[in-house]
mmCIF file of C-alpha atoms in Angstrom:
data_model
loop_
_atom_site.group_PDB
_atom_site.id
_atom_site.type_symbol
_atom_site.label_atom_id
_atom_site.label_comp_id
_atom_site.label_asym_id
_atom_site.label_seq_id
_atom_site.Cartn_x
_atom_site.Cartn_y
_atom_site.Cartn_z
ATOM 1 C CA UNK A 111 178.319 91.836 207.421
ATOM 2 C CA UNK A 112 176.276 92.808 204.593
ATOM 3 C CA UNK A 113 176.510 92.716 201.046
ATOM 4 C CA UNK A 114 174.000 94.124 198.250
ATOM 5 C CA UNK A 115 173.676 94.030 194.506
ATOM 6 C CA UNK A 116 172.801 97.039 193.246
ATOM 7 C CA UNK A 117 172.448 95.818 189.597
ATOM 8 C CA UNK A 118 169.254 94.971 188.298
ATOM 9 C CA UNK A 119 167.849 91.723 187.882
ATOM 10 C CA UNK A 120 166.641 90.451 184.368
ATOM 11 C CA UNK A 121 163.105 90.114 184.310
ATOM 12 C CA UNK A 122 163.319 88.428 180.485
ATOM 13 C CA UNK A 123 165.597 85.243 181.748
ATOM 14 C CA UNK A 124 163.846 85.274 185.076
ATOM 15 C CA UNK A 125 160.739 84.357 183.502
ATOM 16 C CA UNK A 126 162.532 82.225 180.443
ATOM 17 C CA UNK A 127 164.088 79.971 182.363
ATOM 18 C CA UNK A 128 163.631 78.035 184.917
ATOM 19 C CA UNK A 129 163.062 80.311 188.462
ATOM 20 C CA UNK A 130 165.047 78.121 190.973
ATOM 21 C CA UNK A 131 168.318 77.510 188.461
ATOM 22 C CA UNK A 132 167.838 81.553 187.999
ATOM 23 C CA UNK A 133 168.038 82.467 191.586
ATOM 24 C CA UNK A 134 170.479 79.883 192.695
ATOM 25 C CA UNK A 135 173.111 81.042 189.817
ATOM 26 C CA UNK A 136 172.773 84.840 190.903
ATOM 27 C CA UNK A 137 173.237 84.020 194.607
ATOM 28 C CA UNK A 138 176.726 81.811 193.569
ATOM 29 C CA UNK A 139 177.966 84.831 191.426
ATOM 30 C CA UNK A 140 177.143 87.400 194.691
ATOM 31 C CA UNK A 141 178.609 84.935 197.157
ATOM 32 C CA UNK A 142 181.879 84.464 194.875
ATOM 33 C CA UNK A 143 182.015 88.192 194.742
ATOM 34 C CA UNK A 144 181.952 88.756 198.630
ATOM 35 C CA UNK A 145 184.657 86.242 199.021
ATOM 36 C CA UNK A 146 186.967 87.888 196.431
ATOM 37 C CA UNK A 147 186.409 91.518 198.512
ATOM 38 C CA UNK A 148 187.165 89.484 201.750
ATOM 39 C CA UNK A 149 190.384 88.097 200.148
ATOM 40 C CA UNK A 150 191.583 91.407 199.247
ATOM 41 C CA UNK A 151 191.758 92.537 202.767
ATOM 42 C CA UNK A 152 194.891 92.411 204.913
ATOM 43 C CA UNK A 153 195.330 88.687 206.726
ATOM 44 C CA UNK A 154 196.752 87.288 209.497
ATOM 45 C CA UNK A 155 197.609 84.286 211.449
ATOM 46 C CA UNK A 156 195.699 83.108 214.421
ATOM 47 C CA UNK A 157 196.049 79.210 216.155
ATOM 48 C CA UNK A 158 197.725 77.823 212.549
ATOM 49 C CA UNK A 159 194.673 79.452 210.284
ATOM 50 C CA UNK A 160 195.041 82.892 208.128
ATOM 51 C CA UNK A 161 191.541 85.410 208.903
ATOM 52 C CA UNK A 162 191.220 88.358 207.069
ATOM 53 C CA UNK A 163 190.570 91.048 208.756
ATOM 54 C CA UNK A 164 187.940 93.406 208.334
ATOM 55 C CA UNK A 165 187.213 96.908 207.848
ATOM 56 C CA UNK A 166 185.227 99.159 210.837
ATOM 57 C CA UNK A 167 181.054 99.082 210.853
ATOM 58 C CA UNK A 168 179.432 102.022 208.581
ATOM 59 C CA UNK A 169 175.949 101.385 209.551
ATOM 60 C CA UNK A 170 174.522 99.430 212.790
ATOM 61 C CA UNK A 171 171.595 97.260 211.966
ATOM 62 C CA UNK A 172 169.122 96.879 214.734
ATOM 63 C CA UNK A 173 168.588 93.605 216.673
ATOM 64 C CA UNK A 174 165.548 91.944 216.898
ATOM 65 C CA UNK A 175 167.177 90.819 220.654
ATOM 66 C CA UNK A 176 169.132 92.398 223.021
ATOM 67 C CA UNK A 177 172.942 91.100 222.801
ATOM 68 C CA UNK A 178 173.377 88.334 225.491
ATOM 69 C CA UNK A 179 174.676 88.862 228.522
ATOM 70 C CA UNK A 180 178.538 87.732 229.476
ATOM 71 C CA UNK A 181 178.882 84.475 231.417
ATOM 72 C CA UNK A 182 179.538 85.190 234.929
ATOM 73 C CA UNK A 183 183.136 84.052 235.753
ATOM 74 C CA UNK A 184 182.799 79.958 238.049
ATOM 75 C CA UNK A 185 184.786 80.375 241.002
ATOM 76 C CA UNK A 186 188.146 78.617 239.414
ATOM 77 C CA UNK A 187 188.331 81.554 236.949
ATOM 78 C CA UNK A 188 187.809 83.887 240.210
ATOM 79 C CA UNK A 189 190.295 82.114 241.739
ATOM 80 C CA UNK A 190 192.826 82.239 238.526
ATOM 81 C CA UNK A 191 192.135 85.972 238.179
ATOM 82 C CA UNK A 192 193.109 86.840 241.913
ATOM 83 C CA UNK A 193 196.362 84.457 241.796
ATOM 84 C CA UNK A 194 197.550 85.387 238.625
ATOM 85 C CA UNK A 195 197.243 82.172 236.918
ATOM 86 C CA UNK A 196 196.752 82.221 233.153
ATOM 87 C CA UNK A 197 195.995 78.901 231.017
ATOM 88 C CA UNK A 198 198.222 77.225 228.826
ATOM 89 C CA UNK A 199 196.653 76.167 225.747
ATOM 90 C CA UNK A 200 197.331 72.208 224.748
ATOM 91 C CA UNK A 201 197.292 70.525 222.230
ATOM 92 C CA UNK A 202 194.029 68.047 221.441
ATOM 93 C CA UNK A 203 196.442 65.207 219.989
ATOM 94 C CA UNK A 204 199.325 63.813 222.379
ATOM 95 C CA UNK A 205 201.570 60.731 221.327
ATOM 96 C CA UNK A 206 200.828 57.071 223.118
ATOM 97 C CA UNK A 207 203.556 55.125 223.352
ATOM 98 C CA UNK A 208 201.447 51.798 223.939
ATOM 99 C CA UNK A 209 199.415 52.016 220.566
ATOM 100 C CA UNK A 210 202.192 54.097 219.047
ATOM 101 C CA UNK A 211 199.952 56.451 217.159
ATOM 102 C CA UNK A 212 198.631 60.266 218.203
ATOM 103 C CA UNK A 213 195.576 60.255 220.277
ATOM 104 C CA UNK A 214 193.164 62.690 221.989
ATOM 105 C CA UNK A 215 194.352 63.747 225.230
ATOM 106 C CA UNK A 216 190.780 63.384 226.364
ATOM 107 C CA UNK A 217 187.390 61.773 226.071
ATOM 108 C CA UNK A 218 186.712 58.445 224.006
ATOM 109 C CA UNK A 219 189.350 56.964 222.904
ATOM 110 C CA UNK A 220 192.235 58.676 224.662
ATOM 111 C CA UNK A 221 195.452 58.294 225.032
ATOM 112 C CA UNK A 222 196.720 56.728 228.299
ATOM 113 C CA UNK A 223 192.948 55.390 228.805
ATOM 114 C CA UNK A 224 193.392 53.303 232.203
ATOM 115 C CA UNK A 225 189.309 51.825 231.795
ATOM 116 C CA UNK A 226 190.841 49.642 229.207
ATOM 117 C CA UNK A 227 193.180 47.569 231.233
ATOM 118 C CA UNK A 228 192.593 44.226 232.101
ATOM 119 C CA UNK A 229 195.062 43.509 234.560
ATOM 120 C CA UNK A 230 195.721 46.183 237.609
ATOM 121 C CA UNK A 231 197.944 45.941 240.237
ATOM 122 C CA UNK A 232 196.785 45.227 243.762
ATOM 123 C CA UNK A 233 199.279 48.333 246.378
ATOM 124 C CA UNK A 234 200.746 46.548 249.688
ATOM 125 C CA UNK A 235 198.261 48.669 251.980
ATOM 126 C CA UNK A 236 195.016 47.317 249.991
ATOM 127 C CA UNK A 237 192.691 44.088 251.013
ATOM 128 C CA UNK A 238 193.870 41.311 248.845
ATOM 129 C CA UNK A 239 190.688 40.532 248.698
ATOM 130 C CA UNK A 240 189.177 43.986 247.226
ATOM 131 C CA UNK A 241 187.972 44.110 243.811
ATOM 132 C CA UNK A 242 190.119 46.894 242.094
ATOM 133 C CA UNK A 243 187.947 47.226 238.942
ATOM 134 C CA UNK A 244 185.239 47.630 241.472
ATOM 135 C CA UNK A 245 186.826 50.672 243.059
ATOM 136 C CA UNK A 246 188.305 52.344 240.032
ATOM 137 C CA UNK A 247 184.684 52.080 238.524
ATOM 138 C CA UNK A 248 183.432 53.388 242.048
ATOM 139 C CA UNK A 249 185.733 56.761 242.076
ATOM 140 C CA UNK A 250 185.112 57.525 238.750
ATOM 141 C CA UNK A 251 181.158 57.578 239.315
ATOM 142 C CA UNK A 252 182.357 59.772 242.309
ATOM 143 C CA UNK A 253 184.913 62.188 240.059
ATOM 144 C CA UNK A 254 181.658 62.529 238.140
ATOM 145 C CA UNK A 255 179.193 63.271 240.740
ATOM 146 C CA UNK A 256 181.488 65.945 241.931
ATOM 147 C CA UNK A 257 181.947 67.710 238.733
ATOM 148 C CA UNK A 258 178.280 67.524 237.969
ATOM 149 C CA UNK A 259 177.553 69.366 241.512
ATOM 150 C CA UNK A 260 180.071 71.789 241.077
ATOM 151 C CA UNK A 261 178.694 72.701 237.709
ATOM 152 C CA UNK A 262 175.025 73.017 239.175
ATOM 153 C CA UNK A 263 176.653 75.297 242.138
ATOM 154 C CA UNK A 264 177.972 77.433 239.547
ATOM 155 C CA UNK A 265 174.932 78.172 237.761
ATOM 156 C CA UNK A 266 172.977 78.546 240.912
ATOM 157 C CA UNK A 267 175.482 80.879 242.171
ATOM 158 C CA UNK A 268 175.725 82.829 238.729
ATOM 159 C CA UNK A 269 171.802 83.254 239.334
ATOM 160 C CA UNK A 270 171.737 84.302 242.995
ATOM 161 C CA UNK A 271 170.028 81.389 243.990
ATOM 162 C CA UNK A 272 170.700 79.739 247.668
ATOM 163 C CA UNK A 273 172.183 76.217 247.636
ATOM 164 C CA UNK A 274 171.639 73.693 250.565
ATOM 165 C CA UNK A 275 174.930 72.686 251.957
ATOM 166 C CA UNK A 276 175.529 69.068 251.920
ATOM 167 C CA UNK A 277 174.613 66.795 254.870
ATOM 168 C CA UNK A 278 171.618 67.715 257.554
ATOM 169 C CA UNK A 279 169.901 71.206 255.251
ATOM 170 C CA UNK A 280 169.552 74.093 257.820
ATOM 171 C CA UNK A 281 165.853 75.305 258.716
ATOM 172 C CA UNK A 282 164.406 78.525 260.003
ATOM 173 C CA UNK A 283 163.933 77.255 263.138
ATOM 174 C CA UNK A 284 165.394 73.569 264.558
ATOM 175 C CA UNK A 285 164.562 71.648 267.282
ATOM 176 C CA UNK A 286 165.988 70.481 269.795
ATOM 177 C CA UNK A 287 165.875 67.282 268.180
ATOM 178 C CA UNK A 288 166.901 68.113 265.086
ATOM 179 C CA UNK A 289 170.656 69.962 266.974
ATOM 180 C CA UNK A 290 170.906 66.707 268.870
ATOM 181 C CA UNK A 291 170.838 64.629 265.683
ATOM 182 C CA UNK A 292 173.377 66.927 263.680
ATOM 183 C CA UNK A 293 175.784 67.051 266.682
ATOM 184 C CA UNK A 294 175.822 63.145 266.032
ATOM 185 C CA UNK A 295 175.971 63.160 262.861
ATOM 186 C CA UNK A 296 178.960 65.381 263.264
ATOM 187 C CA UNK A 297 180.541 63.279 265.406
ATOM 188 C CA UNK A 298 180.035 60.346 263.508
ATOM 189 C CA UNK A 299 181.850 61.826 260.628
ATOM 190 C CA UNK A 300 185.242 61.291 262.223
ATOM 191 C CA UNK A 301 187.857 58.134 260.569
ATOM 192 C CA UNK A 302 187.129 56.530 264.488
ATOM 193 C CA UNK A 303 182.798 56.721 263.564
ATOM 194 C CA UNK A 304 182.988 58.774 266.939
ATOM 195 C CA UNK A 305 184.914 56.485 269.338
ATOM 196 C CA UNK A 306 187.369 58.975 270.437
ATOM 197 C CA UNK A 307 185.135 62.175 270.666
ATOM 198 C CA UNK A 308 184.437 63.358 274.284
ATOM 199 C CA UNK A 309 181.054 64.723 275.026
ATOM 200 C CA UNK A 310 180.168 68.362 276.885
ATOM 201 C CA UNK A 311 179.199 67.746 280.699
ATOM 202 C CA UNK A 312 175.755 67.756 280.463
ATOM 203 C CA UNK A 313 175.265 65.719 276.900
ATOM 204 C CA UNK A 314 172.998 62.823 276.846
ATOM 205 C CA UNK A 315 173.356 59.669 275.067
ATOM 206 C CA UNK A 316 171.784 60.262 271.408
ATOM 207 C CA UNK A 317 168.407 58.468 271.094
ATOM 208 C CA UNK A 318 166.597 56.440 268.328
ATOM 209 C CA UNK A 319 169.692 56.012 266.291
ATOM 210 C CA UNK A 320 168.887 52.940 265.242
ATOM 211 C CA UNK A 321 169.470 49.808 265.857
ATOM 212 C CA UNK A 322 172.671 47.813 264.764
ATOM 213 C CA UNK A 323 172.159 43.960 263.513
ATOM 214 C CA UNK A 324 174.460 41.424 265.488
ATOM 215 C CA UNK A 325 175.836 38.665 262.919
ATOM 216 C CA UNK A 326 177.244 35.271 264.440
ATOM 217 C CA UNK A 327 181.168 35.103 264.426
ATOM 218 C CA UNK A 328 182.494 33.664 261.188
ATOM 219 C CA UNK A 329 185.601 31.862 262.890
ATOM 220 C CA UNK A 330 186.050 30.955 266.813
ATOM 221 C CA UNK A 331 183.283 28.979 269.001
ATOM 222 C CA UNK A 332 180.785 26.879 267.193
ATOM 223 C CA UNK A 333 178.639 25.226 269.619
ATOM 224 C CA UNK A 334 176.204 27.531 270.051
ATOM 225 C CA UNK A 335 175.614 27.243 266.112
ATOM 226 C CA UNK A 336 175.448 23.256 266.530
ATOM 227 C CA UNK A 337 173.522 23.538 269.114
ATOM 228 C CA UNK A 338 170.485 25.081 267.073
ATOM 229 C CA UNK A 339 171.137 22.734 264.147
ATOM 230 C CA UNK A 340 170.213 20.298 266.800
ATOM 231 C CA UNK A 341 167.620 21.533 268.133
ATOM 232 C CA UNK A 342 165.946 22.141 264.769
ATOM 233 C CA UNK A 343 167.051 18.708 263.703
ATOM 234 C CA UNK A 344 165.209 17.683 266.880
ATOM 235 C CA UNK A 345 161.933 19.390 266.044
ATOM 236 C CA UNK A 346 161.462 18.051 263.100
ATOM 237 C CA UNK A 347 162.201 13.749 263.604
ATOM 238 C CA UNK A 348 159.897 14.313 266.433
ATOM 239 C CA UNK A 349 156.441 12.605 265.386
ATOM 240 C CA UNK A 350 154.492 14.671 268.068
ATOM 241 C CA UNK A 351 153.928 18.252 267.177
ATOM 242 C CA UNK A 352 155.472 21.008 269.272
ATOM 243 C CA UNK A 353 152.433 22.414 271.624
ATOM 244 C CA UNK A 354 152.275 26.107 272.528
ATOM 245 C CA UNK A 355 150.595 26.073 275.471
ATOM 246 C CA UNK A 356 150.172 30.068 275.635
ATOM 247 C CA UNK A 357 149.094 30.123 272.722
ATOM 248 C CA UNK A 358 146.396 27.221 272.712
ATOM 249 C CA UNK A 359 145.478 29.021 275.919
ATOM 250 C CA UNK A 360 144.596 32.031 274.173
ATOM 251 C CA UNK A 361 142.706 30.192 271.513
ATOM 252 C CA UNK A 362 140.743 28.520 273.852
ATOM 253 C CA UNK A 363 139.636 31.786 275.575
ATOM 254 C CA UNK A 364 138.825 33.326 272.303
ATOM 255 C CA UNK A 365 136.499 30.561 271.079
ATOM 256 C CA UNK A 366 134.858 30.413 274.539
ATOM 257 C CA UNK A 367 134.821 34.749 274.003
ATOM 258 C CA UNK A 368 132.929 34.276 270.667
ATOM 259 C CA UNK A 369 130.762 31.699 271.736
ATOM 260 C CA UNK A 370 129.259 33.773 274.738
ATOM 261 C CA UNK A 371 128.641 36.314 272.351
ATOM 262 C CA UNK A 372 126.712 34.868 269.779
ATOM 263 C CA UNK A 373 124.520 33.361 273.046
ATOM 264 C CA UNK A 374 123.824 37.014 274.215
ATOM 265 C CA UNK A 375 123.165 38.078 270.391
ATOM 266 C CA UNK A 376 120.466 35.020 270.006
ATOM 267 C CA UNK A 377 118.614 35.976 273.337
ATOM 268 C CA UNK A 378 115.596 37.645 274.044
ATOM 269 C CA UNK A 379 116.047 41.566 273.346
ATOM 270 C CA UNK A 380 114.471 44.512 275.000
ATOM 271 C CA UNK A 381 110.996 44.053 273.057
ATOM 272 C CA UNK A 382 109.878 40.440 274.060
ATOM 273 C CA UNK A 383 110.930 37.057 272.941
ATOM 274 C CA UNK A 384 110.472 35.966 269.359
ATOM 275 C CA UNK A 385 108.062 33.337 268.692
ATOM 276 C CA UNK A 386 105.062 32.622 266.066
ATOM 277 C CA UNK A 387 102.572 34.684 268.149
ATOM 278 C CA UNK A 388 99.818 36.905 265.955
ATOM 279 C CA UNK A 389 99.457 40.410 267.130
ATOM 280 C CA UNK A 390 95.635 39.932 267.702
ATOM 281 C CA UNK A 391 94.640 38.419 271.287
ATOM 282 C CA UNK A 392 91.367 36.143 271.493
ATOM 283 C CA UNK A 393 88.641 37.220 273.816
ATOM 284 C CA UNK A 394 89.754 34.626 276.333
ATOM 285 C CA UNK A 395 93.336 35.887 276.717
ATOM 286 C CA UNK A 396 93.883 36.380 280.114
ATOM 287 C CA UNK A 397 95.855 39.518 279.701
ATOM 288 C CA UNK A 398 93.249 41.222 277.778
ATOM 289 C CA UNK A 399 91.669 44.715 279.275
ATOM 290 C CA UNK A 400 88.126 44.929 281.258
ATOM 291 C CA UNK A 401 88.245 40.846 281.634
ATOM 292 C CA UNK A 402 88.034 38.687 284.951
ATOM 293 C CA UNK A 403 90.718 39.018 287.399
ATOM 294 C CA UNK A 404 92.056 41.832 286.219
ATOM 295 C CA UNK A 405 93.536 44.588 288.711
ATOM 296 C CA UNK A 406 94.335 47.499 287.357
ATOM 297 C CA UNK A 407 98.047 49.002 287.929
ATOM 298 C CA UNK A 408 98.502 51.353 290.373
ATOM 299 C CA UNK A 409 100.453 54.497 288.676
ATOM 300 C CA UNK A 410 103.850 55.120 290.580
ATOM 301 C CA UNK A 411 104.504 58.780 290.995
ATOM 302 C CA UNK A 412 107.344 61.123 292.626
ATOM 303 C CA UNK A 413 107.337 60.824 296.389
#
């Protein structure tokens, strides 16, 4: 919708007065105007509030944008469309007969809001023991969680994008490993955990699946339980320490280990023993070339 002012403004008061009282007093006059024109239209009622309605477009103005695309349709509107089903509107304000005053049939402050009770009956079927706060806290995190997924579904679906069913994610190409562990997991789904499913004829028992901590029983047979007490009782009035005897053994072989090393280490090496000898020889030095007594080495060669 667009509206012009063909009339000319006054360039005298324009620069007279003040420029922003000027401008803001012409706009007012224009905008009163428009609504006036609107007014004079025929109306109508729509949802409890008149509209006017207005006349056909004389001239399209370009967009700087291309108009958005529609929403695509989530798969409950699919559904509604190919059933038939057609939404009622409600009402946003309902009656509560607890507070005795209108309320919003939704969000905070509701009507009928069951988070704000502080006492909650326990059914016949339920642990007596089972906190029901607890739980009702527990399924709404899980109401959530489930709208929140289907809402991301939706949008990846709208985009043509490939979602990951839940559980084990399919790959291009699995393993023999990777079937055996989904067959489990599949069977472990069951209310029994998998007690009552059979297995095919030539299945094999499922391998590192973990391994399940035992617990003592709570209620029954306690002497095995006072027997440790004792025996830890025992252990420590005892004045003598508690020997290990495989593992002193192994100490014991380990120091005697370390010690012959650090003998072989401080021996003499390949060179000649260490010892405060100068690396000039005297002219008496037995071992000295050309002296007395000296045979020269015979040169061993192939035979």
């Amino acid at each position: 919708m667009l509206a012009l002012d063909k009339n000319p403004a006054n360039i005298r008061e324009f620069r007279e007065k003040n420029k922003d009282e000027f401008l803001r007093s012409l706009a007012r006059d224009n905008t009163q105007l428009l609504i006036n024109e609107i007014w004079k239209l025929p109306t109508e009622r729509v949802d409890e509030v008149i509209v006017a309605k207005l006349p056909e477009t004389t001239t399209r103005l370009p967009r700087e944008k291309p108009p958005p695309k529609p929403r695509p349709p989530t798969k409950w509107e699919e559904f509604a469309k190919l059933k038939g089903i057609q939404n009622k509107k409600k009402t946003n304000l309902v009656w509560d007969d607890v507070h005795k005053e209108w309320k919003r049939r939704w969000g905070y402050k509701r009507a009928k809001d069951d988070t704000k009770e502080w006492l909650l009956e326990v059914p016949e079927t339920a642990d007596p023991n089972e906190d029901q706060f607890a739980k009702r806290s527990k399924a709404k995190k899980e109401r959530v969680a489930k709208n929140e997924l289907n809402r991301l579904r939706n949008i990846a679906r709208a985009q043509k994008i490939k979602v990951p069913g839940i559980g084990l994610a399919p790959t291009g190409q699995q393993s023999k490993s990777d079937l055996e562990k989904a067959v489990h997991v599949a069977k472990m789904s069951t209310a029994s955990v998998g007690k009552f499913q059979d297995r095919l004829p030539k299945e094999k028992a499922p391998r590192n699946t973990g391994k399940k901590r035992k617990f003592q029983p709570l209620i029954g047979d306690f002497s095995t339980e006072k027997q440790k007490q004792l025996d830890i009782l025992k252990i420590m009035d005892s004045k003598k320490p508690r020997l290990d005897i495989n593992k002193a053994v192994n100490k014991q072989m380990r120091e005697e280990d370390m010690e012959s090393r650090s003998k072989k280490k401080g021996g003499p090496g390949k060179k000649g023993r260490k010892g405060n000898f100068s690396g000039k020889k005297g002219k008496g030095a037995g071992s000295a070339k050309g002296g007395k007594n000296h045979k020269p080495r015979m040169k061993q060669g192939k035979r």
